[in-house]
PDB file of C-alpha atoms and ligand atoms in Angstrom:
ATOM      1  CA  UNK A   1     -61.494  91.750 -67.760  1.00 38.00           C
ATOM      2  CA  UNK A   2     -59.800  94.233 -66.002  1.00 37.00           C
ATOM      3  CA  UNK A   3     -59.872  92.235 -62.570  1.00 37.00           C
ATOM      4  CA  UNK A   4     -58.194  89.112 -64.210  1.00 39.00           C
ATOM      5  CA  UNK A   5     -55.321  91.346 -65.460  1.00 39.00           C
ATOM      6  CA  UNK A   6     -54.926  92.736 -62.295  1.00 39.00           C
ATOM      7  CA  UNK A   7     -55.036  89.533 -60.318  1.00 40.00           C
ATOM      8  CA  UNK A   8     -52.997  87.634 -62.430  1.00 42.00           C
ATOM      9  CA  UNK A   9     -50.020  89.505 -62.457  1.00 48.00           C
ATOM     10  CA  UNK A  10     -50.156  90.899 -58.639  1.00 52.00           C
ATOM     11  CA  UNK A  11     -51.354  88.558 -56.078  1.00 54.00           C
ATOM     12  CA  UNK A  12     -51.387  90.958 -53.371  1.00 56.00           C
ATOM     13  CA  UNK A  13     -53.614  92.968 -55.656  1.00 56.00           C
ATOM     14  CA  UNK A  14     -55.859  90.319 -55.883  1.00 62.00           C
ATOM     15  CA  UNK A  15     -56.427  89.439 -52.255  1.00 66.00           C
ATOM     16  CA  UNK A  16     -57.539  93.175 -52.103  1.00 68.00           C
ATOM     17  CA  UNK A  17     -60.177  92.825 -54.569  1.00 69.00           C
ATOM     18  CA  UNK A  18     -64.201  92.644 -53.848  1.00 72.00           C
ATOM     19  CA  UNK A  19     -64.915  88.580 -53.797  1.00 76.00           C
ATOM     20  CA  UNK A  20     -68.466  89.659 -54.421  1.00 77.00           C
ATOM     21  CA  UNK A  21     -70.149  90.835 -57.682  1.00 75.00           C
ATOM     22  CA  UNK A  22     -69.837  94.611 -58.652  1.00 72.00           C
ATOM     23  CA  UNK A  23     -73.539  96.420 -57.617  1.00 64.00           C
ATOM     24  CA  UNK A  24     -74.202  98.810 -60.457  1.00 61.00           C
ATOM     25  CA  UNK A  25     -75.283 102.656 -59.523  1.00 54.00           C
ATOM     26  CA  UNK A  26     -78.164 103.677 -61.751  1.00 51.00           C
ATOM     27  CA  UNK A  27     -77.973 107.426 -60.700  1.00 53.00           C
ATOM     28  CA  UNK A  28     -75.041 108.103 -58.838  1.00 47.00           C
ATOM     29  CA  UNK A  29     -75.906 111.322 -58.101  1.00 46.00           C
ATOM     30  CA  UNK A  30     -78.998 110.526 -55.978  1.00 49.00           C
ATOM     31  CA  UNK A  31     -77.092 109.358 -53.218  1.00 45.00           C
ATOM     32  CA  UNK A  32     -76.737 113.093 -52.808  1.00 45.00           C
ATOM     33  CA  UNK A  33     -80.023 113.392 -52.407  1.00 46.00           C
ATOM     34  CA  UNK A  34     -80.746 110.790 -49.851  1.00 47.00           C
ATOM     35  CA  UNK A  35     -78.705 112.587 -47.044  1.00 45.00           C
ATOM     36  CA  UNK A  36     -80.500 115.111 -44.651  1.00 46.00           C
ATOM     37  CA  UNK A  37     -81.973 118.633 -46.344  1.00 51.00           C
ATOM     38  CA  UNK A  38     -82.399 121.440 -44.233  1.00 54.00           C
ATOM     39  CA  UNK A  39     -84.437 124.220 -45.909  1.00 55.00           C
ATOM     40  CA  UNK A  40     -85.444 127.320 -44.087  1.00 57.00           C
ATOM     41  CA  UNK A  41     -89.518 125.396 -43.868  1.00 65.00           C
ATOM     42  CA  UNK A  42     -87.562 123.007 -41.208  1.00 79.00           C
ATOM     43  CA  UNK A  43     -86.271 125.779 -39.090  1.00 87.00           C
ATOM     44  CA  UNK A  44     -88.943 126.699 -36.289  1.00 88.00           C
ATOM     45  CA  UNK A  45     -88.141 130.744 -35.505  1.00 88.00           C
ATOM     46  CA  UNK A  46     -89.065 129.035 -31.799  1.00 90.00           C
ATOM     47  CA  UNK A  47     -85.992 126.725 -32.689  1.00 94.00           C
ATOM     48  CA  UNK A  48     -83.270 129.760 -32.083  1.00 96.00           C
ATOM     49  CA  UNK A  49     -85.103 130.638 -28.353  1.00 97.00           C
ATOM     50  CA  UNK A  50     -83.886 127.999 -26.089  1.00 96.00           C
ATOM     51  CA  UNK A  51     -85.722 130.041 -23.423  1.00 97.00           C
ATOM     52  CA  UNK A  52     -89.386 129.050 -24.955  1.00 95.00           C
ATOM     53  CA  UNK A  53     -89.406 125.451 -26.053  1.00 92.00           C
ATOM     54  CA  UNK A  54     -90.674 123.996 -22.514  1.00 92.00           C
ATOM     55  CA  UNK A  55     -93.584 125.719 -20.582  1.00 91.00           C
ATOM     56  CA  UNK A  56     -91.874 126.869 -18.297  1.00 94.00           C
ATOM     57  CA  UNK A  57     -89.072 129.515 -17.497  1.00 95.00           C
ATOM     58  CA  UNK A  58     -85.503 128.009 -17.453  1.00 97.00           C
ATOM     59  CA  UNK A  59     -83.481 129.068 -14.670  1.00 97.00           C
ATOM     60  CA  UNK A  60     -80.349 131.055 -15.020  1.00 97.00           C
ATOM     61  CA  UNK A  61     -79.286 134.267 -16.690  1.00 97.00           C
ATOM     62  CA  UNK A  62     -80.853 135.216 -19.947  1.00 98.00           C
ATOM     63  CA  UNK A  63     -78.909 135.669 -22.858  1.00 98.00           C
ATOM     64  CA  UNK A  64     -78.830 136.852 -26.521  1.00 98.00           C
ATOM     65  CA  UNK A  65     -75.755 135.174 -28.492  1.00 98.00           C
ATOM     66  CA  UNK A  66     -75.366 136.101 -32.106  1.00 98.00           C
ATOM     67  CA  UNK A  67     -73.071 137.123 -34.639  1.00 98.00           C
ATOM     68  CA  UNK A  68     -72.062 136.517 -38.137  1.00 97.00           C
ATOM     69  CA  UNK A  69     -70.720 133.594 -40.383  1.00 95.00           C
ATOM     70  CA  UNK A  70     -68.466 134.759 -43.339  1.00 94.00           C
ATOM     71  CA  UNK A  71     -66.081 133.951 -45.497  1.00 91.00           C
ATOM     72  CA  UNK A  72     -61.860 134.764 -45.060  1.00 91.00           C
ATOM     73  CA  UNK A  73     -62.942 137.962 -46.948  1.00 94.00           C
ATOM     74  CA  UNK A  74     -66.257 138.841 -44.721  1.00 94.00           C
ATOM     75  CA  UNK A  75     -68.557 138.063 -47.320  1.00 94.00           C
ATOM     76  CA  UNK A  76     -71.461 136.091 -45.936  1.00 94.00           C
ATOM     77  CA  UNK A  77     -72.505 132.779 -45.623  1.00 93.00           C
ATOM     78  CA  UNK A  78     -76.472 132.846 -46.525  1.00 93.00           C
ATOM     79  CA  UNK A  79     -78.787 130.361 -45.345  1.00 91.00           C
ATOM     80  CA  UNK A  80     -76.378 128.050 -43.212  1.00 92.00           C
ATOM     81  CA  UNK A  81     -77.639 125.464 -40.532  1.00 92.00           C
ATOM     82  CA  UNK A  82     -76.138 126.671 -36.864  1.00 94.00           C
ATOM     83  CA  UNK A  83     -76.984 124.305 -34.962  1.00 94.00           C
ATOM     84  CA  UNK A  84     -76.143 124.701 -30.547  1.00 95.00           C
ATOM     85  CA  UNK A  85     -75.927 122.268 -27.923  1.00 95.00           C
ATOM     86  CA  UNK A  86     -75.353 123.595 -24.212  1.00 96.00           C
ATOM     87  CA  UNK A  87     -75.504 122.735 -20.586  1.00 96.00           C
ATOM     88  CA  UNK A  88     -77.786 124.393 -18.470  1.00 97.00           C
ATOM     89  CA  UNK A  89     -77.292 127.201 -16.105  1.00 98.00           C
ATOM     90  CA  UNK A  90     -76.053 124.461 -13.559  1.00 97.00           C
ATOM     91  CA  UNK A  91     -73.832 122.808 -15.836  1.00 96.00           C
ATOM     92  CA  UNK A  92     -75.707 119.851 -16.623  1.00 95.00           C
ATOM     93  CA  UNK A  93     -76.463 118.610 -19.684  1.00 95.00           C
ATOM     94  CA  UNK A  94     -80.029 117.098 -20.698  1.00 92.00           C
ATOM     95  CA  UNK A  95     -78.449 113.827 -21.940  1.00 88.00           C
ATOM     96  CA  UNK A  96     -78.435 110.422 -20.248  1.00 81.00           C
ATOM     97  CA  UNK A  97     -74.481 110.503 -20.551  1.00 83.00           C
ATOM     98  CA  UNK A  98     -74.117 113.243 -18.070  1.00 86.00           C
ATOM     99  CA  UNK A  99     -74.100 111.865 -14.733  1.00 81.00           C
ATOM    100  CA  UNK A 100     -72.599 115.526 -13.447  1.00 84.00           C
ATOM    101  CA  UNK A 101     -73.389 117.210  -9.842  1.00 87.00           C
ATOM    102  CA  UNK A 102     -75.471 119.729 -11.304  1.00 91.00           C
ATOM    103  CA  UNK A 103     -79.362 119.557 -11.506  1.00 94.00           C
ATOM    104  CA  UNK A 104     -81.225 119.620 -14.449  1.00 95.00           C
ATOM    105  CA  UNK A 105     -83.925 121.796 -15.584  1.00 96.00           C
ATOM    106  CA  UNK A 106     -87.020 120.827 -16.603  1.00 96.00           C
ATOM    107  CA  UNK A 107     -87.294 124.222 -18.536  1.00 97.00           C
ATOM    108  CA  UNK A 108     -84.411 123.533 -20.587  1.00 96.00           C
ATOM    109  CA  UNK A 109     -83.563 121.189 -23.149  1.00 95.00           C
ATOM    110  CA  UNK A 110     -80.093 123.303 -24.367  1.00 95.00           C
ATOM    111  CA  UNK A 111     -80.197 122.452 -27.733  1.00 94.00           C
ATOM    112  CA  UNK A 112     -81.058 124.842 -30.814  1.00 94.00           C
ATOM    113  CA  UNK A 113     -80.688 126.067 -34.299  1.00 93.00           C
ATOM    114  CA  UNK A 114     -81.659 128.644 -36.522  1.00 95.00           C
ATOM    115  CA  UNK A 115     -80.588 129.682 -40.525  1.00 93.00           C
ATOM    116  CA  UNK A 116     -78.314 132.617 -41.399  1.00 95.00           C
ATOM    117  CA  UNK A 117     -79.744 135.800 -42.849  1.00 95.00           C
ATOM    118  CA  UNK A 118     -78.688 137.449 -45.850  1.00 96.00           C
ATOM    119  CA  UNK A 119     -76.058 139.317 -43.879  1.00 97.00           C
ATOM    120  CA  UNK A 120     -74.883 136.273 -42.567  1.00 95.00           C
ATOM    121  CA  UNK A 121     -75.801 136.925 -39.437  1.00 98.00           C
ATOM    122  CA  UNK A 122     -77.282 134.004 -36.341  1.00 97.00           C
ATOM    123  CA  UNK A 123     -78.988 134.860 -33.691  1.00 98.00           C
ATOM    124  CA  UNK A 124     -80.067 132.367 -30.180  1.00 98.00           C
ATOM    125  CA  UNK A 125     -81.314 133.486 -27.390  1.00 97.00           C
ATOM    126  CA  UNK A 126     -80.513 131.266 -24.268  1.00 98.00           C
ATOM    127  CA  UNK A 127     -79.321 130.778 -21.106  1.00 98.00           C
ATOM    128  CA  UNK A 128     -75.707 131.377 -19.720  1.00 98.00           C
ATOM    129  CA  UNK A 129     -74.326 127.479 -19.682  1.00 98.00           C
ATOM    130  CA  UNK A 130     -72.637 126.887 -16.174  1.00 97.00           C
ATOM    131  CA  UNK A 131     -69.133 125.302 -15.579  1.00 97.00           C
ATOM    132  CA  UNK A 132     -69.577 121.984 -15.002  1.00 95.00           C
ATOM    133  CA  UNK A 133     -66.440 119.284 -13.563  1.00 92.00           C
ATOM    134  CA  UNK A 134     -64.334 117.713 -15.565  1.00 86.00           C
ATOM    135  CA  UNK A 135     -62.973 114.148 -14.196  1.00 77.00           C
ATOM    136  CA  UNK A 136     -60.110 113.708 -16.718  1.00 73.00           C
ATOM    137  CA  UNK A 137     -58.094 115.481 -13.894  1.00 78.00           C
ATOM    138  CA  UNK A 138     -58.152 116.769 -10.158  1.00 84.00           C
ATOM    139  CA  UNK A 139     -60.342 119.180  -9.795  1.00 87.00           C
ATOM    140  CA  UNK A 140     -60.643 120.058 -13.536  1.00 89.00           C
ATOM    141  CA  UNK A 141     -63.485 122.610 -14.549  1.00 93.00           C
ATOM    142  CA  UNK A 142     -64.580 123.297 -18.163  1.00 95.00           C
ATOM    143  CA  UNK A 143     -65.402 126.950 -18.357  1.00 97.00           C
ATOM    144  CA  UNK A 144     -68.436 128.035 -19.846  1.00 98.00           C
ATOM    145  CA  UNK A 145     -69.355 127.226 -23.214  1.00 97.00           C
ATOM    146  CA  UNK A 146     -71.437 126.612 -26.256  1.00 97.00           C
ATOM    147  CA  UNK A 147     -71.068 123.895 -28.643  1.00 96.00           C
ATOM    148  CA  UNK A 148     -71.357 124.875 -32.333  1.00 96.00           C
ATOM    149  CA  UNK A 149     -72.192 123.113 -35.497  1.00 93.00           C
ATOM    150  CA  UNK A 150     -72.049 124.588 -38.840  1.00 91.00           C
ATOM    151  CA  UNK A 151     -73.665 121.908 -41.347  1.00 79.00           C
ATOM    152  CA  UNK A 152     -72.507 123.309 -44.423  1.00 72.00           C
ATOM    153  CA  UNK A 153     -74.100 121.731 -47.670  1.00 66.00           C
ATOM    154  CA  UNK A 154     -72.453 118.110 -46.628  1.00 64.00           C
ATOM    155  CA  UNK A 155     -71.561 115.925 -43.914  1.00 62.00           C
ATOM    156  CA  UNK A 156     -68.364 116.463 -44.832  1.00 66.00           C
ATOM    157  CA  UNK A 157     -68.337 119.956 -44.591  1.00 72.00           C
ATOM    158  CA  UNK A 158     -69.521 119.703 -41.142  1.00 81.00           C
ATOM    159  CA  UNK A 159     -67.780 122.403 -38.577  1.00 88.00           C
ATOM    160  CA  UNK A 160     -67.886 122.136 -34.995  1.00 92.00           C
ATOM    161  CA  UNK A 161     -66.564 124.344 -32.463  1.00 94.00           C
ATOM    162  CA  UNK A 162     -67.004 125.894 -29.228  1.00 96.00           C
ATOM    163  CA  UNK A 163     -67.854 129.525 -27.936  1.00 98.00           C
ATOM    164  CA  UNK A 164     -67.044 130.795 -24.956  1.00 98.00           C
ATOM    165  CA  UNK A 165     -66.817 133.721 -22.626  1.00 98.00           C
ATOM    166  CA  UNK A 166     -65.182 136.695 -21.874  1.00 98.00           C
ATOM    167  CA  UNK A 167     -63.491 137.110 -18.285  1.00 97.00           C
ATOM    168  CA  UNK A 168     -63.616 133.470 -17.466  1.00 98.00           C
ATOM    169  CA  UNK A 169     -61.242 132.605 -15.037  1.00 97.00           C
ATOM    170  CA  UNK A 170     -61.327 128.727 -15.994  1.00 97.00           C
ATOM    171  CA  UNK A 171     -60.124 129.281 -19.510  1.00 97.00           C
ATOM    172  CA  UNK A 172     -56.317 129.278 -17.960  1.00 96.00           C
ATOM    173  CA  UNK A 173     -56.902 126.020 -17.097  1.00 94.00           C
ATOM    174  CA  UNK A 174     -58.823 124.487 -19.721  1.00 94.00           C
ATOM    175  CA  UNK A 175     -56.981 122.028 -21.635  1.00 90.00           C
ATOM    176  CA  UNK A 176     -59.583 122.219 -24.610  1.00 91.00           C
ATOM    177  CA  UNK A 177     -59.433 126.028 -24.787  1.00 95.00           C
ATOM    178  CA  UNK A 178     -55.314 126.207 -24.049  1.00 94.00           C
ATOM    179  CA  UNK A 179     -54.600 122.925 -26.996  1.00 93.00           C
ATOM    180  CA  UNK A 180     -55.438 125.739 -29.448  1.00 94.00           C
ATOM    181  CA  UNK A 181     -51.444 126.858 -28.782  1.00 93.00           C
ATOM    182  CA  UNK A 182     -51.597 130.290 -30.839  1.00 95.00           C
ATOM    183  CA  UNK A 183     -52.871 133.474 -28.971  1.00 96.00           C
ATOM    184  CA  UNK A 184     -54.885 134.771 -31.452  1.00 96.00           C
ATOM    185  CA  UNK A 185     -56.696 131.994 -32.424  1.00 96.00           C
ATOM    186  CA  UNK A 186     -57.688 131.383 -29.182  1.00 97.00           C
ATOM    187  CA  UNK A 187     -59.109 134.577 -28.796  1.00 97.00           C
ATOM    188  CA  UNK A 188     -61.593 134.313 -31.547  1.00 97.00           C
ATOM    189  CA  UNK A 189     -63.107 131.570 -29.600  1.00 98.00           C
ATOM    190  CA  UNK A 190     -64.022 133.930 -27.333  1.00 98.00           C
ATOM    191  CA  UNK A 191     -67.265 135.829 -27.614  1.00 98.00           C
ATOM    192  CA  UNK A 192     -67.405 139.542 -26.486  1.00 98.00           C
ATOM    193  CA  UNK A 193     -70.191 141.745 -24.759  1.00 98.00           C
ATOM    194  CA  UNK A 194     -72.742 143.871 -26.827  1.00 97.00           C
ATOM    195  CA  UNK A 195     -74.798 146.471 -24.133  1.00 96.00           C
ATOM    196  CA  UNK A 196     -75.825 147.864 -27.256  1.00 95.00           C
ATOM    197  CA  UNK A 197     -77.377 144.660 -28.054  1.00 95.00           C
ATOM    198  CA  UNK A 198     -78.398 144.243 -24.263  1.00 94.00           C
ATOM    199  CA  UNK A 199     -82.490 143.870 -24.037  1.00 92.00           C
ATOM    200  CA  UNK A 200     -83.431 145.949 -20.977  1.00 92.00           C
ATOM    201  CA  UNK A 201     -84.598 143.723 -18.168  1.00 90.00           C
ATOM    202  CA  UNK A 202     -84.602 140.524 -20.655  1.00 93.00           C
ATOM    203  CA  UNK A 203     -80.832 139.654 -21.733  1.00 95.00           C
ATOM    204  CA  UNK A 204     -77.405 140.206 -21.596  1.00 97.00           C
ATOM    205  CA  UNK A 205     -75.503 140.137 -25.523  1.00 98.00           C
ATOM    206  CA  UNK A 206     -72.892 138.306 -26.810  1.00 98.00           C
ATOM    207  CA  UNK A 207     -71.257 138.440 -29.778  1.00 98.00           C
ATOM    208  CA  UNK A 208     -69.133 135.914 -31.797  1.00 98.00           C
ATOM    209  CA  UNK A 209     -67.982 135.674 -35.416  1.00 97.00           C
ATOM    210  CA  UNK A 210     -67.252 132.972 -37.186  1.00 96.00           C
ATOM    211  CA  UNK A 211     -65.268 132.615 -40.113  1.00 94.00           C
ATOM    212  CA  UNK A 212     -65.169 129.564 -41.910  1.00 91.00           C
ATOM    213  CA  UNK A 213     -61.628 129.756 -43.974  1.00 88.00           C
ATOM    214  CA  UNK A 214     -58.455 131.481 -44.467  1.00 89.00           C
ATOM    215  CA  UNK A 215     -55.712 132.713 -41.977  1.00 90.00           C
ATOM    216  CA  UNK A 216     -58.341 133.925 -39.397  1.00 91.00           C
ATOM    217  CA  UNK A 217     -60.579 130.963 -39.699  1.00 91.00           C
ATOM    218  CA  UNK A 218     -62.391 129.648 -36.202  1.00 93.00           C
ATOM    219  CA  UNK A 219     -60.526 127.018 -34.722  1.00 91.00           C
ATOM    220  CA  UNK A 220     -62.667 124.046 -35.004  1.00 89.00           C
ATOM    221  CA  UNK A 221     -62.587 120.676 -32.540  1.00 84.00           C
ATOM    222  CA  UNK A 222     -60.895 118.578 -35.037  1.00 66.00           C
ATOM    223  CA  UNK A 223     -57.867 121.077 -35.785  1.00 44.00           C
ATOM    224  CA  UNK A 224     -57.775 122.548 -31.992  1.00 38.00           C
TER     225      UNK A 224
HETATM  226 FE1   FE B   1     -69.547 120.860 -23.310  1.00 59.36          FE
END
């Protein structure tokens, strides 16, 4: 009934509407349901320890990279999906799409996740990603780096960023790192050294915060 209102008094109105019949939802709230679930019986401890998931021993410098995910007013996020994707200590990705100079490592797929505690808190251990060439431009370098993915409780919540860090000289002249045009911003994308949180002969620490809202908020890839 509606429709023939509609369409009767607006043609361009009616050249928008569906020429097939309407599908009725039974439950349109299982939809919701139908989408990926990530509880904490998913998430492998082995998952967060890049450094274990092949037989062997990756090459490259050993590294522990944590930190905590909160909100604009510290409080934490519990139980979120952090997902990381990485190159290798060459620079190389382990993806068919990377056709870089850089070898790969059988030891290394570069790809991990892990749940937040109760504090909020993440914790990987890896290995130091290399710089790895960038064709968009002469001799264009991205600096080191580690992809992040927060899932959130939707696909639409989804929050990707990058960390990287401290002291690299290729951040001047990285046009992903230097788009994000205010100072400060940019320096929360950049991790900082823990000795405290050093192992002895096993890793070097980094740590990064990431806050999901508010004034401070990480910069993420789609606002950068
Ligand atoms: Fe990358």
């Amino acid at each position: 009934m509606t429709e023939s209102v509609i369409g009767a008094s607006s043609p361009g109105a009616a050249a928008r509407l569906p020429r097939r019949p309407l599908v009725r939802v039974r439950d349109p709230e299982a939809a919701e349901l139908w989408g990926p679930v990530f509880g904490d019986q998913d998430v492998d401890a082995l998952d967060a320890d890049l450094t274990r998931q092949c037989p062997g021993q990756p090459h490259g410098e050993c590294i522990t990279v944590t930190g905590r995910v909160t909100d604009q007013h510290g409080m934490p996020v519990r139980r979120q999906l952090v997902e990381i994707w990485q190159a290798n200590a060459s620079g190389r990705y382990a993806h068919q799409a990377d056709r870089g100079p850089g070898p790969l490592d059988p030891h290394f797929a570069g790809v991990g996740r892990c749940l937040t505690d109760d504090q909020g808190q993440y914790r990987f251990t890896t290995i130091k990603p290399g710089a790895y060439p960038w064709r968009t431009d002469f001799n264009a370098w991205r600096p080191a780096h580690i992809h992040f993915s927060l899932f959130g409780t939707a696909f639409t919540q989804r929050a990707v960023t990058q960390m990287y860090f401290p002291g690299d000289p290729l951040l001047a002249h990285d046009p992903f790192f230097q788009a994000v045009t205010d100072a400060r911003a940019r320096a929360r994308l950049v991790a900082t050294y823990d000795h405290e949180l050093s192992m002895p002969g096993r890793t070097l620490a980094y740590r990064w915060d990431i806050v999901l809202d508010g004034p401070a908020a990480t910069r993420r890839e789609t606002n950068a």
